[in-house]
Coordinates of N, CA and C and ligand atoms in Angstrom, one line a residue:
X1 N -1.6 5.0 12.0 CA -0.6 5.8 11.3 C 0.6 6.0 12.3
X2 N 1.8 5.9 11.9 CA 3.0 6.2 12.7 C 3.6 7.4 12.2
X3 N 4.3 8.1 13.1 CA 5.0 9.3 12.8 C 6.4 9.4 13.3
X4 N 7.3 10.1 12.7 CA 8.6 10.4 13.2 C 8.7 11.9 13.2
X5 N 9.9 12.4 13.5 CA 10.1 13.9 13.5 C 9.8 14.4 12.1
X6 N 10.2 13.7 11.0 CA 10.1 14.2 9.7 C 9.1 13.5 8.8
X7 N 8.6 12.3 9.2 CA 7.9 11.4 8.3 C 6.6 10.9 8.9
X8 N 5.7 10.6 8.0 CA 4.4 9.9 8.3 C 4.5 8.5 7.7
X9 N 4.2 7.4 8.4 CA 4.2 6.1 7.9 C 2.8 5.6 7.9
X10 N 2.3 5.3 6.7 CA 0.8 5.0 6.6 C 0.6 3.7 5.8
X11 N -0.6 3.1 6.0 CA -1.0 2.0 5.2 C -1.3 2.4 3.8
X12 N -1.3 1.5 2.8 CA -1.5 1.8 1.4 C -2.9 1.7 1.0
X13 N -3.3 2.6 0.0 CA -4.5 2.4 -0.7 C -4.2 1.8 -2.1
X14 N -5.1 1.0 -2.7 CA -4.7 0.4 -4.0 C -4.3 1.4 -5.0
X15 N -4.9 2.6 -5.0 CA -4.6 3.6 -6.1 C -3.2 4.2 -5.9
X16 N -2.6 4.0 -4.7 CA -1.2 4.6 -4.5 C -0.2 4.0 -5.5
X17 N -0.5 3.0 -6.2 CA 0.5 2.4 -7.1 C 1.0 3.5 -8.1
X18 N 0.1 4.4 -8.5 CA 0.5 5.4 -9.5 C 1.6 6.4 -8.9
X19 N 1.4 6.8 -7.6 CA 2.4 7.7 -7.0 C 3.7 6.9 -6.7
X20 N 3.6 5.6 -6.5 CA 4.8 4.8 -6.2 C 5.6 4.5 -7.5
X21 N 4.9 4.5 -8.6 CA 5.5 4.1 -9.9 C 6.8 4.8 -10.2
X22 N 7.0 6.1 -10.1 CA 8.3 6.7 -10.4 C 9.4 6.1 -9.6
X23 N 9.2 5.7 -8.4 CA 10.2 5.1 -7.5 C 10.5 3.7 -8.0
X24 N 9.5 2.9 -8.3 CA 9.7 1.5 -8.7 C 10.2 1.4 -10.2
X25 N 10.3 2.5 -10.9 CA 10.8 2.4 -12.2 C 12.2 3.2 -12.3
X26 N 12.7 3.7 -11.2 CA 13.9 4.4 -11.2 C 15.1 3.4 -11.2
X27 N 16.0 3.4 -12.2 CA 17.1 2.4 -12.2 C 18.0 2.5 -11.0
X28 N 18.1 3.7 -10.4 CA 19.0 3.9 -9.2 C 18.3 3.1 -8.0
X29 N 17.0 3.2 -7.9 CA 16.3 2.5 -6.8 C 16.4 1.0 -7.0
X30 N 16.3 0.6 -8.3 CA 16.1 -0.8 -8.6 C 17.5 -1.5 -8.8
X31 N 18.6 -0.8 -8.6 CA 19.9 -1.4 -8.9 C 20.1 -2.7 -8.1
X32 N 19.9 -2.7 -6.8 CA 20.1 -3.9 -6.0 C 18.8 -4.8 -5.9
X33 N 17.8 -4.4 -6.5 CA 16.5 -5.1 -6.5 C 16.4 -6.0 -7.7
X34 N 16.6 -5.4 -8.9 CA 16.4 -6.2 -10.1 C 17.6 -6.0 -11.0
X35 N 18.6 -5.4 -10.6 CA 19.8 -5.1 -11.4 C 19.5 -3.8 -12.2
X36 N 18.5 -3.1 -11.8 CA 18.2 -1.8 -12.5 C 17.0 -1.8 -13.3
X37 N 16.4 -2.9 -13.6 CA 15.2 -3.0 -14.4 C 14.0 -2.4 -13.7
X38 N 13.2 -1.6 -14.3 CA 12.0 -1.1 -13.7 C 11.0 -2.2 -13.5
X39 N 10.2 -2.1 -12.4 CA 9.1 -3.0 -12.3 C 8.0 -2.6 -13.3
X40 N 7.5 -3.6 -14.0 CA 6.3 -3.3 -14.9 C 5.1 -2.8 -14.1
X41 N 4.2 -2.1 -14.8 CA 3.1 -1.6 -14.1 C 2.3 -2.7 -13.3
X42 N 2.1 -3.9 -13.9 CA 1.4 -4.9 -13.2 C 2.0 -5.3 -11.9
X43 N 3.3 -5.4 -11.9 CA 4.0 -5.8 -10.7 C 3.9 -4.7 -9.6
X44 N 4.0 -3.4 -10.0 CA 3.8 -2.3 -9.0 C 2.4 -2.4 -8.4
X45 N 1.4 -2.6 -9.3 CA 0.0 -2.7 -8.8 C -0.1 -3.9 -7.8
X46 N 0.5 -5.0 -8.2 CA 0.4 -6.2 -7.4 C 1.0 -6.0 -6.0
X47 N 2.2 -5.4 -6.0 CA 2.9 -5.1 -4.8 C 2.1 -4.2 -3.8
X48 N 1.5 -3.2 -4.4 CA 0.7 -2.3 -3.5 C -0.5 -3.0 -3.0
X49 N -1.1 -3.8 -3.9 CA -2.3 -4.6 -3.4 C -1.9 -5.6 -2.3
X50 N -0.7 -6.2 -2.4 CA -0.2 -7.1 -1.4 C 0.0 -6.4 -0.1
X51 N 0.5 -5.1 -0.1 CA 0.7 -4.4 1.1 C -0.6 -4.1 1.8
X52 N -1.7 -3.9 1.0 CA -3.0 -3.7 1.7 C -3.4 -5.0 2.4
X53 N -3.1 -6.1 1.8 CA -3.5 -7.4 2.4 C -2.6 -7.7 3.6
X54 N -1.3 -7.4 3.5 CA -0.4 -7.6 4.7 C -1.0 -6.8 5.8
X55 N -1.3 -5.5 5.6 CA -1.8 -4.7 6.7 C -3.1 -5.2 7.3
X56 N -4.0 -5.7 6.4 CA -5.3 -6.2 6.9 C -5.0 -7.4 7.7
X57 N -4.1 -8.3 7.3 CA -3.8 -9.6 8.0 C -3.0 -9.4 9.2
X58 N -2.0 -8.5 9.2 CA -1.0 -8.5 10.3 C -1.1 -7.2 11.1
X59 N -1.7 -6.1 10.6 CA -1.7 -4.9 11.3 C -0.4 -4.1 11.1
X60 N 0.5 -4.6 10.3 CA 1.7 -3.8 9.8 C 1.8 -4.0 8.3
X61 N 2.7 -3.3 7.7 CA 3.1 -3.5 6.3 C 4.3 -2.7 6.0
X62 N 4.8 -2.7 4.8 CA 5.8 -1.8 4.4 C 5.2 -0.4 4.3
X63 N 5.2 0.3 5.3 CA 4.4 1.6 5.4 C 4.8 2.5 4.2
X64 N 3.8 3.1 3.7 CA 4.0 4.2 2.7 C 4.6 5.4 3.4
X65 N 5.6 6.1 2.9 CA 6.2 7.2 3.5 C 5.8 8.5 2.9
X66 N 5.5 9.5 3.7 CA 5.3 10.9 3.2 C 6.0 11.8 4.2
X67 N 6.6 12.9 3.7 CA 7.1 13.9 4.6 C 6.0 14.5 5.4
X68 N 6.2 14.8 6.6 CA 5.1 15.5 7.4 C 4.8 16.8 6.7
X69 N 3.5 17.1 6.6 CA 3.1 18.3 6.0 C 3.2 18.4 4.5
X70 N 3.5 17.2 3.8 CA 3.5 17.1 2.3 C 2.7 15.9 1.9
X71 N 2.2 16.0 0.7 CA 1.4 14.9 0.1 C 2.2 13.9 -0.6
X72 N 3.5 14.3 -1.0 CA 4.3 13.5 -1.9 C 4.6 12.1 -1.3
X73 N 4.4 11.0 -2.0 CA 4.8 9.7 -1.6 C 6.3 9.5 -1.9
X74 N 7.1 9.3 -0.9 CA 8.6 9.3 -1.1 C 9.2 7.9 -1.0
X75 N 8.4 6.9 -0.7 CA 9.0 5.6 -0.6 C 8.2 4.7 0.4
X76 N 8.9 3.7 0.9 CA 8.2 2.9 1.9 C 9.3 2.4 2.9
X77 N 8.8 2.0 4.1 CA 9.7 1.4 5.1 C 8.7 0.7 6.1
X78 N 9.0 -0.5 6.3 CA 8.2 -1.2 7.3 C 8.4 -2.7 7.3
X79 N 7.4 -3.5 7.6 CA 7.5 -4.9 7.9 C 6.6 -5.7 6.9
X80 N 7.1 -6.9 6.6 CA 6.3 -7.9 5.9 C 6.8 -9.3 6.1
X81 N 6.0 -10.3 5.8 CA 6.5 -11.7 5.9 C 7.5 -11.9 4.8
X82 N 8.4 -12.8 5.1 CA 9.5 -13.1 4.2 C 9.9 -14.6 4.4
X83 N 10.2 -15.2 3.3 CA 10.7 -16.6 3.3 C 12.1 -16.6 2.8
X84 N 13.1 -17.0 3.6 CA 14.5 -17.1 3.1 C 15.0 -18.5 3.4
X85 N 15.4 -19.1 2.3 CA 15.9 -20.5 2.4 C 15.0 -21.4 3.3
X86 N 13.7 -21.3 3.0 CA 12.7 -22.1 3.7 C 12.3 -21.7 5.1
X87 N 12.9 -20.6 5.6 CA 12.5 -20.2 6.9 C 11.6 -18.9 6.9
X88 N 10.5 -18.9 7.5 CA 9.6 -17.8 7.5 C 10.0 -16.8 8.6
X89 N 10.0 -15.5 8.3 CA 10.3 -14.5 9.2 C 9.5 -13.2 8.9
X90 N 9.7 -12.2 9.7 CA 9.1 -10.9 9.4 C 10.4 -10.0 9.1
X91 N 10.4 -9.4 7.9 CA 11.5 -8.6 7.5 C 11.2 -7.1 7.6
X92 N 12.2 -6.3 7.9 CA 12.1 -4.9 7.8 C 12.8 -4.5 6.5
X93 N 12.2 -3.5 5.8 CA 12.8 -3.1 4.5 C 12.5 -1.6 4.2
X94 N 13.2 -1.1 3.1 CA 13.1 0.4 2.9 C 13.5 0.7 1.4
X95 N 12.7 1.5 0.8 CA 13.0 2.1 -0.5 C 12.7 3.6 -0.4
X96 N 13.6 4.4 -1.0 CA 13.4 5.8 -0.9 C 13.6 6.5 -2.2
X97 N 13.0 7.6 -2.6 CA 13.3 8.3 -3.8 C 14.7 8.9 -3.7
X98 N 15.5 8.7 -4.8 CA 16.9 9.0 -4.7 C 17.2 10.5 -4.3
X99 N 16.4 11.4 -4.6 CA 16.7 12.8 -4.3 C 16.7 13.0 -2.7
X100 N 16.2 12.0 -2.0 CA 16.2 12.1 -0.5 C 17.2 11.2 0.2
X101 N 18.0 10.5 -0.6 CA 19.0 9.7 0.1 C 20.0 10.5 0.8
X102 N 20.6 9.9 1.8 CA 21.7 10.5 2.6 C 21.3 11.5 3.6
X103 N 20.0 11.5 4.0 CA 19.6 12.5 5.0 C 19.1 11.7 6.3
X104 N 19.4 10.4 6.3 CA 19.0 9.7 7.5 C 17.5 9.3 7.6
X105 N 16.8 9.5 6.5 CA 15.3 9.3 6.5 C 15.0 7.8 6.6
X106 N 15.7 6.9 5.9 CA 15.4 5.5 6.0 C 15.6 5.0 7.4
X107 N 16.7 5.5 8.0 CA 17.0 5.0 9.4 C 15.9 5.6 10.4
X108 N 15.5 6.8 10.1 CA 14.5 7.4 11.0 C 13.2 6.6 10.9
X109 N 12.8 6.3 9.7 CA 11.5 5.6 9.5 C 11.6 4.2 10.1
X110 N 12.8 3.5 9.8 CA 13.0 2.1 10.2 C 13.0 2.0 11.7
X111 N 13.6 3.0 12.4 CA 13.6 2.9 13.9 C 12.1 2.9 14.4
X112 N 11.3 3.7 13.8 CA 9.9 3.7 14.3 C 9.2 2.4 13.9
X113 N 9.4 1.9 12.7 CA 8.7 0.7 12.3 C 9.2 -0.5 13.1
X114 N 10.5 -0.5 13.5 CA 11.0 -1.6 14.3 C 10.4 -1.6 15.7
X115 N 10.4 -0.4 16.3 CA 9.8 -0.2 17.6 C 8.4 -0.6 17.6
X116 N 7.6 -0.2 16.6 CA 6.2 -0.6 16.5 C 6.1 -2.1 16.4
X117 N 7.0 -2.7 15.6 CA 6.9 -4.2 15.5 C 7.1 -4.9 16.8
X118 N 8.0 -4.4 17.6 CA 8.4 -5.1 18.8 C 7.4 -4.7 20.0
X119 N 6.7 -3.6 19.9 CA 5.8 -3.2 21.0 C 4.3 -3.5 20.6
X120 N 3.8 -2.6 19.8 CA 2.3 -2.8 19.4 C 2.1 -4.2 18.8
X121 N 3.0 -4.6 17.9 CA 2.7 -5.8 17.1 C 3.2 -7.1 17.9
X122 N 4.0 -6.9 18.9 CA 4.4 -8.0 19.8 C 5.3 -9.0 19.1
X123 N 6.1 -8.6 18.1 CA 7.0 -9.5 17.4 C 8.2 -9.7 18.3
X124 N 8.8 -10.9 18.2 CA 10.0 -11.2 19.0 C 11.3 -11.1 18.1
X125 N 11.1 -11.2 16.8 CA 12.3 -11.2 15.9 C 12.0 -10.6 14.6
X126 N 12.9 -9.7 14.2 CA 12.7 -9.0 12.9 C 14.0 -9.1 12.1
X127 N 13.9 -9.5 10.9 CA 15.2 -9.7 10.1 C 15.3 -8.7 8.9
X128 N 16.4 -8.7 8.3 CA 16.6 -7.8 7.2 C 17.6 -8.5 6.2
X129 N 17.3 -8.4 4.9 CA 18.2 -9.0 3.9 C 18.6 -8.0 2.9
X130 N 19.8 -8.0 2.5 CA 20.3 -7.1 1.4 C 21.3 -7.8 0.6
X131 N 21.4 -7.3 -0.6 CA 22.6 -7.8 -1.5 C 23.9 -7.5 -0.7
X132 N 24.8 -8.4 -0.8 CA 26.0 -8.3 0.1 C 26.8 -7.0 -0.3
X133 N 26.6 -6.5 -1.5 CA 27.4 -5.2 -1.9 C 26.6 -4.0 -1.6
X134 N 25.4 -4.1 -1.0 CA 24.5 -2.9 -0.8 C 24.9 -2.2 0.5
X135 N 26.0 -1.4 0.4 CA 26.6 -0.8 1.6 C 25.6 0.1 2.3
X136 N 24.8 0.9 1.6 CA 23.9 1.8 2.2 C 22.8 1.1 3.1
X137 N 22.3 0.0 2.5 CA 21.2 -0.7 3.2 C 21.8 -1.4 4.4
X138 N 23.0 -2.0 4.2 CA 23.6 -2.7 5.4 C 24.0 -1.7 6.5
X139 N 24.4 -0.5 6.1 CA 24.6 0.5 7.1 C 23.4 0.9 7.9
X140 N 22.2 1.0 7.2 CA 21.0 1.3 7.9 C 20.7 0.1 8.9
X141 N 20.9 -1.1 8.5 CA 20.7 -2.2 9.4 C 21.6 -2.1 10.6
X142 N 22.8 -1.8 10.4 CA 23.8 -1.6 11.6 C 23.3 -0.5 12.5
X143 N 22.9 0.6 11.8 CA 22.5 1.8 12.7 C 21.3 1.5 13.5
X144 N 20.5 0.6 13.0 CA 19.3 0.2 13.8 C 19.6 -0.8 14.9
X145 N 20.8 -1.3 14.9 CA 21.2 -2.3 15.9 C 21.0 -3.7 15.5
X146 N 20.7 -4.0 14.3 CA 20.5 -5.4 13.8 C 21.9 -6.0 13.8
X147 N 22.0 -7.3 14.0 CA 23.3 -7.9 13.9 C 23.4 -8.9 12.8
X148 N 24.6 -9.0 12.2 CA 24.8 -10.0 11.1 C 24.6 -11.4 11.6
X149 N 23.9 -12.1 10.9 CA 23.6 -13.5 11.2 C 24.3 -14.5 10.3
X150 N 24.1 -14.3 9.0 CA 24.8 -15.2 8.0 C 24.7 -14.7 6.6
X151 N 25.5 -15.3 5.7 CA 25.3 -15.1 4.3 C 24.2 -16.0 3.8
X152 N 23.3 -15.5 2.9 CA 22.3 -16.3 2.3 C 22.2 -16.1 0.8
X153 N 21.5 -16.9 0.1 CA 21.2 -16.7 -1.3 C 19.7 -16.3 -1.3
X154 N 19.4 -15.1 -1.7 CA 18.0 -14.6 -1.7 C 17.7 -14.2 -3.1
X155 N 16.6 -14.8 -3.6 CA 16.2 -14.5 -5.0 C 17.4 -14.6 -6.0
X156 N 18.2 -15.6 -5.7 CA 19.3 -15.9 -6.6 C 20.5 -15.0 -6.5
X157 N 20.5 -14.1 -5.5 CA 21.6 -13.2 -5.3 C 22.3 -13.4 -4.0
X158 N 23.7 -13.3 -4.0 CA 24.4 -13.4 -2.7 C 24.0 -12.3 -1.8
X159 N 23.5 -12.6 -0.6 CA 23.0 -11.6 0.3 C 23.4 -11.8 1.7
X160 N 23.2 -10.8 2.5 CA 23.5 -10.9 3.9 C 22.2 -10.9 4.7
X161 N 22.1 -11.6 5.8 CA 20.9 -11.8 6.6 C 21.3 -11.2 8.0
X162 N 20.5 -10.2 8.4 CA 20.7 -9.5 9.7 C 19.5 -9.7 10.5
X163 N 19.6 -9.7 11.9 CA 18.4 -9.8 12.7 C 18.5 -9.0 14.0
X164 N 17.3 -8.7 14.5 CA 17.1 -8.1 15.8 C 16.1 -8.9 16.6
X165 N 16.4 -9.1 17.9 CA 15.5 -9.8 18.7 C 15.0 -8.8 19.8
X166 N 13.7 -8.9 20.2 CA 13.2 -8.0 21.2 C 13.8 -8.3 22.5
X167 N 14.3 -7.3 23.2 CA 14.9 -7.4 24.5 C 16.2 -8.2 24.5
X168 N 16.8 -8.4 23.3 CA 18.0 -9.2 23.3 C 19.1 -8.3 23.9
X169 N 20.0 -8.8 24.7 CA 21.1 -8.0 25.3 C 22.2 -7.9 24.2
X170 N 22.8 -6.8 24.2 CA 24.0 -6.7 23.3 C 25.0 -7.7 23.7
X171 N 25.8 -8.3 22.7 CA 26.8 -9.3 23.1 C 27.8 -8.7 24.0
X172 N 28.3 -9.5 24.9 CA 29.3 -9.1 25.9 C 28.6 -8.5 27.1
Ligands
COA1 C1 18.9 2.0 1.1 C2 18.2 3.4 1.2 C3 16.8 3.2 1.6 C4 19.0 4.2 2.2 O1 18.2 5.4 2.4 P1 18.8 6.7 3.2 O2 17.7 7.5 3.7 O3 19.8 7.3 2.3 O4 19.6 6.0 4.4 P2 20.2 6.7 5.7 O5 20.6 8.1 5.3 O6 19.3 6.6 6.8 O7 21.5 5.9 5.9 C5 22.3 5.5 4.9 C6 23.7 5.2 5.4 O8 24.5 4.5 4.5 C7 25.7 5.2 4.2 N1 26.0 5.0 2.8 C8 25.3 5.4 1.7 N2 25.9 5.0 0.6 C9 27.0 4.3 1.0 C10 28.0 3.6 0.3 N3 28.0 3.5 -1.0 N4 28.9 3.0 1.0 C11 28.9 3.0 2.4 N5 28.0 3.6 3.1 C12 27.0 4.3 2.4 C13 25.3 6.6 4.6 O9 26.5 7.4 4.8 C14 24.5 6.4 5.8 O10 25.3 6.0 6.9 P3 25.8 7.1 8.0 O11 24.5 7.8 8.6 O12 26.5 6.2 9.1 O13 26.7 8.1 7.3 C15 18.3 4.1 -0.2 O14 19.6 4.1 -0.6 C16 17.4 3.4 -1.2 O15 16.2 3.6 -1.3 N6 18.0 2.5 -2.1 C17 17.2 1.9 -3.2 C18 16.2 0.8 -2.7 C19 16.9 -0.3 -1.9 O16 17.9 -0.8 -2.5 N7 16.4 -0.6 -0.8 C20 17.0 -1.7 0.1 C21 16.8 -3.0 -0.4 S1 17.7 -4.2 0.6

């Protein structure tokens, strides 16, 4: 389990899909994921099951997020394998319950997940992909120090591809 000042980052249990369901069915959360369509129950179950497998296989996952001292599941942030235009990578990603947006929580969790990826997990490169109009998510990437790499088409949508490399020197 990882922690930050305000958050706990934990692996998933299969039964967590129920607590995650309000987030995966909220049109505000799903706006840049599906165009606002809620995930059906089976997809939510499958995604949570997938995260248990990712954790078992790699030792990281899209960590489930809880505020420290509370039981409420408020979203996820972490790492998982990703294939973009035929290239395999490890991506960092984040979804948060809308009542908690704008408090720096995604950035706080992602900093910890990124650091863990580069140190404990020994990764050399972590990428992030967002819809090109998703200003909040792109801002999180920038705050983490990821750099723009290229435009891509991801799941049929025009997207931007950012990346961070371990021990990479800032340009200049
Ligand atoms: C993306 C998401 C996780 C951000 O969570 P968050 O906790 O609000 O993020 P943070 O507070 O750490 O940072 C958000 C930054 O984006 C900025 N931002 C938010 N909305 C913005 C907008 N419409 N235009 C420009 N900047 C925006 C905030 O001001 C903040 O930057 P700042 O600290 O420099 O002011 C949250 O919006 C979310 O869950 N969205 C739905 C799921 C999703 O789309 N996930 C990403 C898929 S790629």
